[in-house]
């Protein structure tokens, strides 16, 4: 794994763990951190020994947004010219499932980064928000789109227009997070979840992720057809034979990721 300065990268079994690590800036997402997160995800994504990725921050902050101090002096021609923030799109191309474990602030780009993951497990101290409007800008890493799909127009519009935060309870009620755990248990619970995912057949987990994501890109009829074709494809894997044989023989499956 490459050397990084703004993130920590670790492995536990088949789970790759990326921890945002700019504590003095509450993990604000500067360009270096963006390059490093994208590079680490791409490296883990192409590693056959990794079956799931866990992305987390600190107890106080998952990430308090894009780095305002770095952004403040930029001009229109600079941000437009470099297509500022477009590099984050590369996370959507990752095929390995990515779980976000969020404690404390997930604001602006922090909320958007969590939403770029496949699902979010929140601590009871998590706070989500898109406060960009208070800085005279709007979300720029997909917040207006992904938050709206996650929580619906009413809440997304209110949050994007007023900049108010949601606490963990509201985020769970609204469907932004899959579940809430006490803050002291967040890392272990998220790691257990990622480990469970990594214990499945990797090609089948990738197919499952692709099928769920298709729901956001297509009509219901096309999505159902896509799902059925991918379901049919799972019968081309040795892991389908193994999974079903293990059930019938009342034993745990031994997936070969093939
Ligand atoms: N960018 C740069 N630095 C940040 C930062 C950010 N987004 N958020 C916090 N920091 C820095 C602070 O400047 C401070 O540094 P100094 O000690 O050098 O002054 C340090 O982190 C600690 O922050 P606070 O003293 O403010 O901590 P707090 O506990 O009092 O408040 C907070 C926490 C409410 C999260 C507050 O820091 C805050 O409001 N941060 C900004 C949140 C925000 O507006 N995020 C959106 C950014 S824009 C964006 O993300 C655009 C986009 O769509 C991609």
mmCIF file of C-alpha atoms and ligand atoms in Angstrom:
data_model
loop_
_atom_site.group_PDB
_atom_site.id
_atom_site.type_symbol
_atom_site.label_atom_id
_atom_site.label_comp_id
_atom_site.label_asym_id
_atom_site.label_seq_id
_atom_site.Cartn_x
_atom_site.Cartn_y
_atom_site.Cartn_z
ATOM 1 C CA UNK A 1 0.000 0.000 0.000
ATOM 2 C CA UNK A 2 1.246 3.499 -0.846
ATOM 3 C CA UNK A 3 2.405 5.971 1.804
ATOM 4 C CA UNK A 4 -0.259 8.452 2.901
ATOM 5 C CA UNK A 5 -0.220 11.544 5.139
ATOM 6 C CA UNK A 6 -3.867 12.466 5.635
ATOM 7 C CA UNK A 7 -5.353 8.995 6.002
ATOM 8 C CA UNK A 8 -4.462 5.755 7.751
ATOM 9 C CA UNK A 9 -4.895 2.488 5.900
ATOM 10 C CA UNK A 10 -5.090 -0.844 7.654
ATOM 11 C CA UNK A 11 -6.369 -4.354 7.010
ATOM 12 C CA UNK A 12 -8.280 -6.679 9.278
ATOM 13 C CA UNK A 13 -8.785 -10.012 7.547
ATOM 14 C CA UNK A 14 -10.420 -9.287 4.202
ATOM 15 C CA UNK A 15 -11.507 -5.757 5.198
ATOM 16 C CA UNK A 16 -9.525 -2.700 4.110
ATOM 17 C CA UNK A 17 -9.910 0.140 6.625
ATOM 18 C CA UNK A 18 -9.399 3.782 5.654
ATOM 19 C CA UNK A 19 -9.403 6.311 8.494
ATOM 20 C CA UNK A 20 -9.509 10.023 7.657
ATOM 21 C CA UNK A 21 -6.751 11.580 9.720
ATOM 22 C CA UNK A 22 -6.544 15.371 9.766
ATOM 23 C CA UNK A 23 -7.661 15.754 13.401
ATOM 24 C CA UNK A 24 -6.704 19.445 13.733
ATOM 25 C CA UNK A 25 -9.009 20.329 10.829
ATOM 26 C CA UNK A 26 -11.809 17.902 11.828
ATOM 27 C CA UNK A 27 -10.848 15.818 8.781
ATOM 28 C CA UNK A 28 -11.672 18.642 6.344
ATOM 29 C CA UNK A 29 -11.317 17.252 2.834
ATOM 30 C CA UNK A 30 -8.422 19.073 1.186
ATOM 31 C CA UNK A 31 -7.022 18.089 -2.227
ATOM 32 C CA UNK A 32 -4.329 15.886 -0.737
ATOM 33 C CA UNK A 33 -6.875 13.955 1.312
ATOM 34 C CA UNK A 34 -9.100 13.606 -1.758
ATOM 35 C CA UNK A 35 -6.185 12.198 -3.830
ATOM 36 C CA UNK A 36 -5.230 9.856 -0.998
ATOM 37 C CA UNK A 37 -8.721 8.499 -0.305
ATOM 38 C CA UNK A 38 -9.316 7.895 -4.001
ATOM 39 C CA UNK A 39 -5.902 6.210 -4.401
ATOM 40 C CA UNK A 40 -6.421 4.020 -1.316
ATOM 41 C CA UNK A 41 -9.917 2.959 -2.394
ATOM 42 C CA UNK A 42 -8.666 2.132 -5.902
ATOM 43 C CA UNK A 43 -5.764 0.145 -4.499
ATOM 44 C CA UNK A 44 -8.004 -1.850 -2.135
ATOM 45 C CA UNK A 45 -10.650 -2.252 -4.840
ATOM 46 C CA UNK A 46 -8.220 -4.063 -7.123
ATOM 47 C CA UNK A 47 -6.765 -6.224 -4.324
ATOM 48 C CA UNK A 48 -8.158 -9.751 -4.580
ATOM 49 C CA UNK A 49 -7.583 -10.261 -0.832
ATOM 50 C CA UNK A 50 -10.039 -7.476 0.047
ATOM 51 C CA UNK A 51 -13.785 -8.171 0.126
ATOM 52 C CA UNK A 52 -15.060 -4.946 1.739
ATOM 53 C CA UNK A 53 -13.791 -1.455 2.560
ATOM 54 C CA UNK A 54 -14.578 0.446 5.746
ATOM 55 C CA UNK A 55 -14.261 4.249 5.648
ATOM 56 C CA UNK A 56 -14.292 6.131 8.928
ATOM 57 C CA UNK A 57 -13.106 9.279 10.690
ATOM 58 C CA UNK A 58 -12.640 10.235 14.331
ATOM 59 C CA UNK A 59 -15.135 10.224 17.172
ATOM 60 C CA UNK A 60 -15.601 14.011 16.867
ATOM 61 C CA UNK A 61 -15.753 14.208 13.091
ATOM 62 C CA UNK A 62 -16.166 11.883 10.167
ATOM 63 C CA UNK A 63 -15.366 15.008 8.134
ATOM 64 C CA UNK A 64 -16.439 18.640 8.632
ATOM 65 C CA UNK A 65 -16.621 19.270 4.888
ATOM 66 C CA UNK A 66 -14.401 20.347 2.059
ATOM 67 C CA UNK A 67 -11.436 22.391 3.273
ATOM 68 C CA UNK A 68 -12.797 25.929 3.376
ATOM 69 C CA UNK A 69 -9.343 27.479 3.878
ATOM 70 C CA UNK A 70 -8.036 25.785 0.722
ATOM 71 C CA UNK A 71 -11.179 26.621 -1.281
ATOM 72 C CA UNK A 72 -11.692 30.238 -0.248
ATOM 73 C CA UNK A 73 -9.244 31.932 -2.683
ATOM 74 C CA UNK A 74 -10.115 29.834 -5.731
ATOM 75 C CA UNK A 75 -11.545 31.576 -8.799
ATOM 76 C CA UNK A 76 -14.294 30.400 -11.136
ATOM 77 C CA UNK A 77 -11.799 29.657 -13.913
ATOM 78 C CA UNK A 78 -9.731 27.540 -11.540
ATOM 79 C CA UNK A 79 -12.579 25.415 -10.171
ATOM 80 C CA UNK A 80 -14.226 25.083 -13.584
ATOM 81 C CA UNK A 81 -10.925 24.504 -15.359
ATOM 82 C CA UNK A 82 -9.807 21.681 -13.099
ATOM 83 C CA UNK A 83 -13.394 20.374 -12.690
ATOM 84 C CA UNK A 84 -12.806 20.716 -8.943
ATOM 85 C CA UNK A 85 -14.193 17.776 -6.898
ATOM 86 C CA UNK A 86 -14.766 15.564 -9.976
ATOM 87 C CA UNK A 87 -12.036 13.225 -8.716
ATOM 88 C CA UNK A 88 -14.448 12.074 -5.999
ATOM 89 C CA UNK A 89 -16.589 10.482 -8.761
ATOM 90 C CA UNK A 90 -13.957 7.766 -8.995
ATOM 91 C CA UNK A 91 -15.236 6.346 -5.690
ATOM 92 C CA UNK A 92 -18.532 5.495 -7.409
ATOM 93 C CA UNK A 93 -16.586 3.291 -9.816
ATOM 94 C CA UNK A 94 -15.272 1.083 -6.985
ATOM 95 C CA UNK A 95 -16.810 -2.371 -7.208
ATOM 96 C CA UNK A 96 -15.912 -3.592 -3.715
ATOM 97 C CA UNK A 97 -18.653 -2.719 -1.181
ATOM 98 C CA UNK A 98 -17.750 0.347 0.922
ATOM 99 C CA UNK A 99 -19.254 0.883 4.381
ATOM 100 C CA UNK A 100 -19.059 4.325 6.024
ATOM 101 C CA UNK A 101 -18.846 4.447 9.829
ATOM 102 C CA UNK A 102 -19.815 7.974 10.847
ATOM 103 C CA UNK A 103 -19.378 9.567 14.254
ATOM 104 C CA UNK A 104 -19.676 13.289 14.989
ATOM 105 C CA UNK A 105 -19.763 15.785 12.153
ATOM 106 C CA UNK A 106 -20.483 14.674 8.607
ATOM 107 C CA UNK A 107 -21.061 18.078 7.077
ATOM 108 C CA UNK A 108 -20.941 19.338 3.498
ATOM 109 C CA UNK A 109 -18.358 17.245 1.662
ATOM 110 C CA UNK A 110 -18.242 14.974 4.743
ATOM 111 C CA UNK A 111 -21.911 14.087 4.354
ATOM 112 C CA UNK A 112 -21.367 13.720 0.615
ATOM 113 C CA UNK A 113 -18.386 11.414 1.102
ATOM 114 C CA UNK A 114 -20.423 9.235 3.489
ATOM 115 C CA UNK A 115 -23.200 9.101 0.871
ATOM 116 C CA UNK A 116 -20.667 8.072 -1.806
ATOM 117 C CA UNK A 117 -20.188 4.890 0.231
ATOM 118 C CA UNK A 118 -22.648 2.020 -0.213
ATOM 119 C CA UNK A 119 -24.299 2.549 3.159
ATOM 120 C CA UNK A 120 -23.741 4.434 6.385
ATOM 121 C CA UNK A 121 -23.657 3.113 9.934
ATOM 122 C CA UNK A 122 -23.935 6.057 12.331
ATOM 123 C CA UNK A 123 -22.988 6.533 15.955
ATOM 124 C CA UNK A 124 -25.589 8.113 18.211
ATOM 125 C CA UNK A 125 -23.478 11.321 18.120
ATOM 126 C CA UNK A 126 -23.479 11.663 14.324
ATOM 127 C CA UNK A 127 -24.636 14.916 12.739
ATOM 128 C CA UNK A 128 -25.322 15.205 9.035
ATOM 129 C CA UNK A 129 -25.767 18.416 7.098
ATOM 130 C CA UNK A 130 -25.192 20.340 3.892
ATOM 131 C CA UNK A 131 -24.289 23.789 5.276
ATOM 132 C CA UNK A 132 -22.679 25.066 2.052
ATOM 133 C CA UNK A 133 -25.342 27.737 1.568
ATOM 134 C CA UNK A 134 -24.066 29.483 4.689
ATOM 135 C CA UNK A 135 -20.724 29.900 2.882
ATOM 136 C CA UNK A 136 -22.348 31.249 -0.272
ATOM 137 C CA UNK A 137 -21.994 28.016 -2.254
ATOM 138 C CA UNK A 138 -24.002 24.852 -2.816
ATOM 139 C CA UNK A 139 -23.066 21.162 -2.385
ATOM 140 C CA UNK A 140 -20.455 20.104 -4.952
ATOM 141 C CA UNK A 141 -19.795 16.398 -4.355
ATOM 142 C CA UNK A 142 -23.289 15.142 -5.137
ATOM 143 C CA UNK A 143 -25.137 16.249 -1.976
ATOM 144 C CA UNK A 144 -28.102 17.825 -3.733
ATOM 145 C CA UNK A 145 -28.603 14.582 -5.667
ATOM 146 C CA UNK A 146 -27.713 11.784 -3.225
ATOM 147 C CA UNK A 147 -29.314 13.421 -0.169
ATOM 148 C CA UNK A 148 -32.523 13.959 -2.144
ATOM 149 C CA UNK A 149 -32.574 10.317 -3.237
ATOM 150 C CA UNK A 150 -31.816 9.173 0.325
ATOM 151 C CA UNK A 151 -34.249 11.291 2.358
ATOM 152 C CA UNK A 152 -36.695 12.716 -0.204
ATOM 153 C CA UNK A 153 -37.237 16.227 -1.488
ATOM 154 C CA UNK A 154 -38.753 17.871 1.597
ATOM 155 C CA UNK A 155 -35.903 17.163 4.000
ATOM 156 C CA UNK A 156 -33.154 17.523 1.398
ATOM 157 C CA UNK A 157 -34.512 20.863 0.222
ATOM 158 C CA UNK A 158 -34.852 22.162 3.775
ATOM 159 C CA UNK A 159 -31.319 21.073 4.675
ATOM 160 C CA UNK A 160 -29.713 22.427 1.512
ATOM 161 C CA UNK A 161 -31.596 25.748 1.736
ATOM 162 C CA UNK A 162 -31.193 26.375 5.488
ATOM 163 C CA UNK A 163 -27.989 24.474 6.264
ATOM 164 C CA UNK A 164 -29.557 22.820 9.318
ATOM 165 C CA UNK A 165 -28.091 19.540 10.551
ATOM 166 C CA UNK A 166 -29.858 16.226 11.147
ATOM 167 C CA UNK A 167 -28.978 14.191 14.208
ATOM 168 C CA UNK A 168 -28.527 10.426 14.017
ATOM 169 C CA UNK A 169 -32.134 9.646 15.032
ATOM 170 C CA UNK A 170 -33.572 11.846 12.298
ATOM 171 C CA UNK A 171 -31.075 10.485 9.773
ATOM 172 C CA UNK A 172 -32.138 6.922 10.559
ATOM 173 C CA UNK A 173 -35.858 7.780 10.416
ATOM 174 C CA UNK A 174 -35.298 9.478 7.067
ATOM 175 C CA UNK A 175 -33.366 6.543 5.596
ATOM 176 C CA UNK A 176 -29.964 8.229 5.322
ATOM 177 C CA UNK A 177 -28.274 5.670 7.592
ATOM 178 C CA UNK A 178 -28.814 1.933 7.820
ATOM 179 C CA UNK A 179 -28.651 1.931 11.636
ATOM 180 C CA UNK A 180 -27.380 3.707 14.741
ATOM 181 C CA UNK A 181 -25.034 2.206 17.326
ATOM 182 C CA UNK A 182 -23.646 3.700 20.560
ATOM 183 C CA UNK A 183 -20.540 5.721 19.776
ATOM 184 C CA UNK A 184 -18.216 3.419 21.758
ATOM 185 C CA UNK A 185 -19.371 0.461 19.659
ATOM 186 C CA UNK A 186 -19.302 2.122 16.237
ATOM 187 C CA UNK A 187 -15.976 0.851 14.941
ATOM 188 C CA UNK A 188 -16.493 -2.747 16.076
ATOM 189 C CA UNK A 189 -20.055 -2.847 14.739
ATOM 190 C CA UNK A 190 -19.004 -1.419 11.375
ATOM 191 C CA UNK A 191 -16.015 -3.757 11.166
ATOM 192 C CA UNK A 192 -18.241 -6.731 11.965
ATOM 193 C CA UNK A 193 -20.621 -5.672 9.214
ATOM 194 C CA UNK A 194 -17.795 -5.207 6.705
ATOM 195 C CA UNK A 195 -16.326 -8.575 7.746
ATOM 196 C CA UNK A 196 -19.685 -10.235 7.124
ATOM 197 C CA UNK A 197 -19.802 -8.726 3.630
ATOM 198 C CA UNK A 198 -16.189 -9.782 2.994
ATOM 199 C CA UNK A 199 -17.071 -13.371 3.958
ATOM 200 C CA UNK A 200 -19.529 -13.630 1.050
ATOM 201 C CA UNK A 201 -18.563 -14.491 -2.515
ATOM 202 C CA UNK A 202 -16.849 -11.322 -3.804
ATOM 203 C CA UNK A 203 -18.121 -11.601 -7.404
ATOM 204 C CA UNK A 204 -21.660 -12.149 -6.093
ATOM 205 C CA UNK A 205 -21.358 -9.225 -3.647
ATOM 206 C CA UNK A 206 -20.235 -7.037 -6.561
ATOM 207 C CA UNK A 207 -23.257 -8.202 -8.575
ATOM 208 C CA UNK A 208 -25.567 -7.449 -5.619
ATOM 209 C CA UNK A 209 -24.097 -3.943 -5.241
ATOM 210 C CA UNK A 210 -24.442 -3.318 -8.966
ATOM 211 C CA UNK A 211 -28.078 -4.450 -8.911
ATOM 212 C CA UNK A 212 -29.054 -2.197 -5.969
ATOM 213 C CA UNK A 213 -27.245 0.768 -7.533
ATOM 214 C CA UNK A 214 -29.112 0.206 -10.799
ATOM 215 C CA UNK A 215 -32.292 1.229 -8.953
ATOM 216 C CA UNK A 216 -30.980 4.809 -8.957
ATOM 217 C CA UNK A 217 -30.197 4.874 -12.654
ATOM 218 C CA UNK A 218 -33.134 3.252 -14.426
ATOM 219 C CA UNK A 219 -36.860 2.511 -14.550
ATOM 220 C CA UNK A 220 -38.429 -0.200 -12.374
ATOM 221 C CA UNK A 221 -39.065 -2.560 -15.301
ATOM 222 C CA UNK A 222 -35.517 -2.190 -16.646
ATOM 223 C CA UNK A 223 -34.072 -2.529 -13.154
ATOM 224 C CA UNK A 224 -36.009 -5.727 -12.470
ATOM 225 C CA UNK A 225 -34.877 -7.138 -15.816
ATOM 226 C CA UNK A 226 -31.265 -6.181 -15.048
ATOM 227 C CA UNK A 227 -31.545 -7.858 -11.650
ATOM 228 C CA UNK A 228 -32.926 -11.068 -13.159
ATOM 229 C CA UNK A 229 -30.131 -11.275 -15.740
ATOM 230 C CA UNK A 230 -27.506 -10.750 -13.030
ATOM 231 C CA UNK A 231 -29.277 -13.335 -10.839
ATOM 232 C CA UNK A 232 -29.027 -15.766 -13.772
ATOM 233 C CA UNK A 233 -25.310 -14.935 -14.019
ATOM 234 C CA UNK A 234 -24.694 -16.008 -10.421
ATOM 235 C CA UNK A 235 -25.386 -19.578 -11.636
ATOM 236 C CA UNK A 236 -22.181 -19.339 -13.662
ATOM 237 C CA UNK A 237 -20.161 -19.089 -10.435
ATOM 238 C CA UNK A 238 -18.707 -21.944 -8.426
ATOM 239 C CA UNK A 239 -19.821 -20.017 -5.349
ATOM 240 C CA UNK A 240 -23.513 -20.495 -6.247
ATOM 241 C CA UNK A 241 -22.939 -24.260 -6.344
ATOM 242 C CA UNK A 242 -20.994 -24.109 -3.065
ATOM 243 C CA UNK A 243 -23.518 -21.826 -1.295
ATOM 244 C CA UNK A 244 -26.497 -24.004 -2.150
ATOM 245 C CA UNK A 245 -24.642 -27.288 -1.495
ATOM 246 C CA UNK A 246 -23.542 -25.990 1.918
ATOM 247 C CA UNK A 247 -27.152 -25.145 2.808
ATOM 248 C CA UNK A 248 -28.370 -28.609 1.809
ATOM 249 C CA UNK A 249 -25.488 -30.326 3.632
ATOM 250 C CA UNK A 250 -26.093 -28.142 6.740
ATOM 251 C CA UNK A 251 -22.564 -26.703 6.823
ATOM 252 C CA UNK A 252 -20.977 -23.268 6.417
ATOM 253 C CA UNK A 253 -20.150 -22.368 2.795
ATOM 254 C CA UNK A 254 -16.537 -21.980 1.701
ATOM 255 C CA UNK A 255 -16.661 -19.417 -1.034
ATOM 256 C CA UNK A 256 -13.759 -19.347 -3.473
ATOM 257 C CA UNK A 257 -14.620 -15.980 -5.018
ATOM 258 C CA UNK A 258 -15.048 -17.744 -8.311
HETATM 259 N N1 LIG B 1 -12.498 23.422 6.361
HETATM 260 C C1 LIG B 1 -11.335 23.833 6.917
HETATM 261 N N2 LIG B 1 -11.120 23.837 8.243
HETATM 262 C C2 LIG B 1 -12.108 23.392 9.039
HETATM 263 C C3 LIG B 1 -13.338 22.941 8.525
HETATM 264 C C4 LIG B 1 -13.513 22.966 7.119
HETATM 265 N N3 LIG B 1 -14.633 22.521 6.529
HETATM 266 N N4 LIG B 1 -14.127 22.577 9.557
HETATM 267 C C5 LIG B 1 -13.409 22.778 10.677
HETATM 268 N N5 LIG B 1 -12.192 23.263 10.358
HETATM 269 C C6 LIG B 1 -11.113 23.642 11.282
HETATM 270 C C7 LIG B 1 -11.411 24.937 11.981
HETATM 271 O O1 LIG B 1 -11.092 26.039 11.164
HETATM 272 C C8 LIG B 1 -10.536 24.820 13.213
HETATM 273 O O2 LIG B 1 -9.209 25.118 12.847
HETATM 274 P P1 LIG B 1 -8.351 26.205 13.722
HETATM 275 O O3 LIG B 1 -8.226 25.548 15.063
HETATM 276 O O4 LIG B 1 -7.077 26.311 12.967
HETATM 277 O O5 LIG B 1 -9.171 27.449 13.772
HETATM 278 C C9 LIG B 1 -10.579 23.323 13.530
HETATM 279 O O6 LIG B 1 -11.006 22.686 12.335
HETATM 280 C C10 LIG B 1 -11.593 22.986 14.618
HETATM 281 O O7 LIG B 1 -12.840 23.531 14.234
HETATM 282 P P2 LIG B 1 -13.736 24.452 15.206
HETATM 283 O O8 LIG B 1 -12.876 25.217 16.139
HETATM 284 O O9 LIG B 1 -14.670 25.228 14.336
HETATM 285 O O10 LIG B 1 -14.492 23.294 15.998
HETATM 286 P P3 LIG B 1 -15.928 23.402 16.701
HETATM 287 O O11 LIG B 1 -16.069 22.155 17.493
HETATM 288 O O12 LIG B 1 -16.080 24.714 17.385
HETATM 289 O O13 LIG B 1 -16.993 23.406 15.489
HETATM 290 C C11 LIG B 1 -17.944 22.634 13.389
HETATM 291 C C12 LIG B 1 -17.147 22.268 14.687
HETATM 292 C C13 LIG B 1 -19.382 23.034 13.761
HETATM 293 C C14 LIG B 1 -17.959 21.382 12.515
HETATM 294 C C15 LIG B 1 -17.234 23.821 12.686
HETATM 295 O O14 LIG B 1 -15.860 23.519 12.561
HETATM 296 C C16 LIG B 1 -17.766 24.095 11.304
HETATM 297 O O15 LIG B 1 -18.825 24.682 11.166
HETATM 298 N N6 LIG B 1 -17.037 23.697 10.232
HETATM 299 C C17 LIG B 1 -17.393 23.983 8.860
HETATM 300 C C18 LIG B 1 -18.549 23.118 8.398
HETATM 301 C C19 LIG B 1 -18.905 23.456 6.973
HETATM 302 O O16 LIG B 1 -19.334 24.528 6.645
HETATM 303 N N7 LIG B 1 -18.726 22.458 6.078
HETATM 304 C C20 LIG B 1 -19.017 22.624 4.666
HETATM 305 C C21 LIG B 1 -17.780 22.998 3.944
HETATM 306 S S1 LIG B 1 -18.103 23.456 2.251
HETATM 307 C C22 LIG B 1 -18.211 22.010 1.421
HETATM 308 O O17 LIG B 1 -18.111 20.945 1.989
HETATM 309 C C23 LIG B 1 -18.471 22.165 -0.063
HETATM 310 C C24 LIG B 1 -18.913 20.944 -0.741
HETATM 311 O O18 LIG B 1 -20.019 20.691 -1.066
HETATM 312 C C25 LIG B 1 -17.984 19.917 -1.055
#
